[in-house]
Coordinates of C-alpha atoms in Angstrom, one line a residue:
Chain A
X20 CA -50.2 -0.7 -3.2
X21 CA -51.3 -3.9 -1.3
X22 CA -54.2 -5.8 -2.8
X23 CA -57.1 -7.4 -1.0
X24 CA -55.8 -9.9 1.6
X25 CA -57.8 -13.0 2.6
X26 CA -57.1 -15.7 5.1
X27 CA -56.9 -18.6 5.3
X28 CA -56.3 -19.6 1.7
X29 CA -57.5 -23.1 2.2
X30 CA -59.7 -24.7 4.8
X31 CA -60.9 -28.2 5.3
X32 CA -63.6 -29.0 7.9
X33 CA -66.1 -31.6 8.9
X34 CA -69.7 -30.9 8.2
X35 CA -71.6 -29.2 11.1
X36 CA -68.3 -27.5 12.1
X37 CA -68.1 -23.7 12.2
X38 CA -65.6 -21.8 9.9
X39 CA -64.6 -18.2 9.5
X40 CA -63.0 -16.2 6.7
X41 CA -61.2 -12.9 7.1
X42 CA -60.7 -10.1 4.5
X43 CA -58.8 -6.9 4.6
X44 CA -59.7 -4.6 1.6
X45 CA -57.5 -2.2 -0.3
X46 CA -56.8 0.8 1.9
X47 CA -59.3 3.5 1.3
X48 CA -61.9 1.3 -0.3
X49 CA -65.2 1.9 1.4
X50 CA -67.2 -0.9 -0.4
X51 CA -66.6 -4.5 0.5
X52 CA -68.2 -7.6 -1.1
X53 CA -68.2 -11.2 -0.2
X54 CA -68.8 -13.7 -3.1
X55 CA -69.1 -17.5 -3.3
X56 CA -67.8 -19.2 -6.4
X57 CA -68.8 -22.7 -7.1
X58 CA -66.7 -24.9 -9.5
X59 CA -67.3 -23.8 -13.1
X60 CA -69.5 -20.9 -12.2
X61 CA -69.1 -17.1 -11.8
X62 CA -69.0 -15.4 -8.4
X63 CA -72.3 -15.1 -6.6
X64 CA -72.8 -12.1 -4.4
X65 CA -73.4 -12.9 -0.8
X66 CA -73.2 -9.5 0.9
X67 CA -72.1 -6.0 0.1
X68 CA -71.0 -3.4 2.7
X69 CA -70.8 0.4 2.4
X70 CA -68.5 1.2 5.3
X71 CA -69.9 -0.6 8.3
X72 CA -73.4 -1.0 6.8
X73 CA -74.6 -4.1 5.1
X74 CA -76.5 -2.6 2.1
X75 CA -77.3 -5.8 0.3
X76 CA -77.5 -9.1 2.1
X77 CA -80.5 -10.5 0.2
X78 CA -78.5 -13.5 -1.0
X79 CA -76.8 -14.4 2.3
X80 CA -78.3 -17.6 3.8
X81 CA -78.9 -16.0 7.1
X82 CA -79.8 -19.3 8.9
X83 CA -76.1 -20.3 8.8
X84 CA -74.1 -17.5 7.4
X85 CA -73.2 -14.3 9.2
X86 CA -70.9 -11.4 8.4
X87 CA -69.5 -8.3 10.1
X88 CA -67.4 -5.3 9.2
X89 CA -66.6 -3.6 12.3
X90 CA -65.0 -0.1 12.0
X91 CA -65.6 -0.2 8.3
X92 CA -62.3 -1.8 7.3
X93 CA -61.7 -5.6 7.6
X94 CA -64.5 -8.1 7.5
X95 CA -65.3 -11.6 8.7
X96 CA -67.6 -14.1 7.1
X97 CA -68.8 -17.0 9.2
X98 CA -70.6 -20.2 8.5
X99 CA -72.1 -22.1 11.4
X100 CA -72.8 -25.0 10.9
X101 CA -71.1 -25.8 7.6
X102 CA -72.9 -28.2 5.2
X103 CA -71.5 -30.3 2.4
X104 CA -73.0 -27.8 -0.2
X105 CA -70.9 -25.0 1.3
X106 CA -67.8 -26.3 -0.4
X107 CA -66.7 -23.4 -2.7
X108 CA -64.2 -20.6 -3.1
X109 CA -65.2 -17.6 -1.0
X110 CA -63.9 -14.4 -2.6
X111 CA -63.7 -11.0 -1.0
X112 CA -63.6 -7.8 -3.2
X113 CA -63.5 -4.1 -2.6
X114 CA -64.0 -1.0 -4.5
X115 CA -63.3 2.7 -3.8
X116 CA -66.8 4.0 -4.2
X117 CA -70.3 3.0 -3.5
X118 CA -72.4 1.3 -6.2
X119 CA -70.8 -0.8 -8.8
X120 CA -67.5 0.3 -10.1
X121 CA -64.4 -1.7 -10.8
X122 CA -63.9 -4.3 -8.1
X123 CA -60.6 -5.7 -6.9
X124 CA -60.7 -9.3 -5.8
X125 CA -58.7 -11.2 -3.2
X126 CA -57.2 -14.6 -3.8
X127 CA -60.1 -16.3 -2.1
X128 CA -60.5 -19.1 0.5
X129 CA -61.1 -22.5 -0.9
X130 CA -63.4 -24.3 1.6
X131 CA -63.9 -28.1 1.5
X132 CA -66.6 -29.5 3.8
X133 CA -66.3 -33.3 4.4
Chain B
X9 CA -80.9 -13.7 -12.6
X10 CA -77.5 -14.3 -14.1
X11 CA -76.5 -13.4 -17.6
X12 CA -75.9 -16.0 -20.3
X13 CA -72.5 -16.2 -21.8
X14 CA -71.6 -17.9 -25.1
X15 CA -69.6 -19.8 -26.1
X16 CA -68.8 -21.8 -23.0
X17 CA -65.2 -22.4 -24.3
X18 CA -63.1 -21.5 -27.2
X19 CA -59.6 -22.6 -28.4
X20 CA -57.5 -20.3 -30.3
X21 CA -54.0 -20.2 -31.9
X22 CA -51.9 -17.2 -31.2
X23 CA -52.9 -14.3 -33.4
X24 CA -56.5 -15.5 -33.9
X25 CA -59.5 -13.5 -32.9
X26 CA -62.5 -14.4 -30.7
X27 CA -65.8 -12.9 -29.6
X28 CA -67.5 -13.7 -26.3
X29 CA -71.2 -12.8 -26.0
X30 CA -73.1 -11.9 -22.8
X31 CA -76.9 -11.4 -22.7
X32 CA -79.4 -10.6 -20.1
X33 CA -83.2 -10.8 -19.8
X34 CA -83.3 -7.7 -17.6
X35 CA -82.6 -4.0 -18.3
X36 CA -79.0 -3.2 -17.7
X37 CA -77.2 -0.3 -16.2
X38 CA -73.7 -1.5 -17.0
X39 CA -71.7 -4.4 -18.0
X40 CA -68.4 -5.5 -16.3
X41 CA -65.8 -7.8 -17.8
X42 CA -63.3 -9.8 -15.7
X43 CA -60.7 -12.4 -16.5
X44 CA -59.8 -15.2 -14.1
X45 CA -56.8 -17.5 -14.5
X46 CA -56.9 -20.9 -12.9
X47 CA -56.5 -20.7 -9.2
X48 CA -56.3 -17.0 -9.1
X49 CA -58.7 -14.1 -8.3
X50 CA -60.8 -12.5 -11.0
X51 CA -59.1 -9.4 -12.5
X52 CA -61.0 -6.4 -13.7
X53 CA -60.8 -5.6 -17.5
X54 CA -63.4 -2.9 -18.1
X55 CA -66.9 -1.5 -17.4
X56 CA -69.3 -0.3 -20.1
X57 CA -72.1 2.0 -19.1
X58 CA -75.4 2.2 -20.9
X59 CA -75.2 4.5 -24.0
X60 CA -73.7 1.9 -26.3
X61 CA -70.2 2.8 -25.6
X62 CA -67.3 0.6 -26.7
X63 CA -64.1 0.4 -24.7
X64 CA -60.8 -1.1 -25.3
X65 CA -57.9 -2.4 -23.2
X66 CA -54.8 -3.3 -25.3
X67 CA -56.2 -5.6 -27.9
X68 CA -59.2 -6.5 -25.9
X69 CA -62.3 -4.4 -26.5
X70 CA -66.0 -4.6 -25.7
X71 CA -69.3 -3.2 -26.8
X72 CA -72.6 -2.8 -25.0
X73 CA -76.0 -2.7 -26.7
X74 CA -78.4 -1.6 -23.9
X75 CA -81.5 -2.0 -26.2
X76 CA -80.7 -5.6 -26.8
X77 CA -79.3 -6.1 -23.3
X78 CA -76.2 -7.6 -24.7
X79 CA -72.5 -7.1 -24.5
X80 CA -69.6 -8.6 -26.5
X81 CA -66.0 -8.9 -25.7
X82 CA -63.5 -9.0 -28.6
X83 CA -60.1 -10.6 -28.3
X84 CA -58.0 -9.4 -31.2
X85 CA -54.7 -11.0 -32.3
X86 CA -54.8 -13.2 -29.2
X87 CA -51.7 -13.8 -27.1
X88 CA -50.8 -16.7 -24.8
X89 CA -51.5 -14.4 -21.9
X90 CA -55.2 -14.1 -22.9
X91 CA -55.9 -17.6 -21.7
X92 CA -58.3 -17.7 -18.8
X93 CA -62.0 -17.7 -18.0
X94 CA -63.8 -14.5 -18.9
X95 CA -66.8 -13.5 -16.9
X96 CA -69.3 -10.8 -17.7
X97 CA -71.1 -9.1 -14.8
X98 CA -74.4 -7.4 -15.5
X99 CA -75.7 -4.6 -13.3
X100 CA -79.5 -4.1 -13.0
X101 CA -81.8 -3.4 -10.1
X102 CA -78.7 -2.4 -8.0
X103 CA -77.3 -5.9 -8.2
X104 CA -74.3 -7.3 -10.0
X105 CA -74.7 -10.8 -11.5
X106 CA -71.9 -12.8 -13.1
X107 CA -72.3 -15.2 -16.0
X108 CA -71.0 -18.8 -15.8
X109 CA -67.9 -17.8 -17.8
X110 CA -66.2 -18.5 -21.1
X111 CA -62.9 -20.5 -21.0
X112 CA -60.4 -19.2 -23.5
X113 CA -57.4 -21.3 -24.3
X114 CA -54.7 -19.8 -26.5
X115 CA -52.2 -22.1 -28.0
X116 CA -48.8 -21.4 -29.6

């Protein structure tokens, strides 16, 4: 069974530039999460989807971050414009049921903003 | 509000035991444990639901005391493969919050 796929794995951009991350969850998993992990810290939830619906986006900085999950499968997280403080690893995870059950993480995208 | 993990780091020799603690100031529905190796994705270990259950995975086990809002992860007879950063994730108010992690280094 294929795991959670994310791309790109690494991204280096100048501040004020836009950037997008893509995630394809495990087949059949209805719930998708985007996390941000700063160096030396645990993952911090940005947004959680149940199928196409964003059921928790309370910690998503909506002035510059946006996300979508069209058709309830893969998802894109965008930052526009990026700031220096956005440098982090962005992790996507999925689970087979709503609510909090075991989550399966992708390898992440390491973003560096210069 | 994220849970507090202790210790921040621990160094073990193969075969030694260790305990990692996780505590929260909020009422908890469940506690999740994950392990992350350097440069890799976090990997699920186990979930404990309120009710004080104790679960195990090979020689890694955990307990959950909902009254004290605490969980502990037990590494027994540690192996080199146990090295990594362990995160607890606490669920309350329909949100999952991760601690800062405990880095475990197992040496031969």
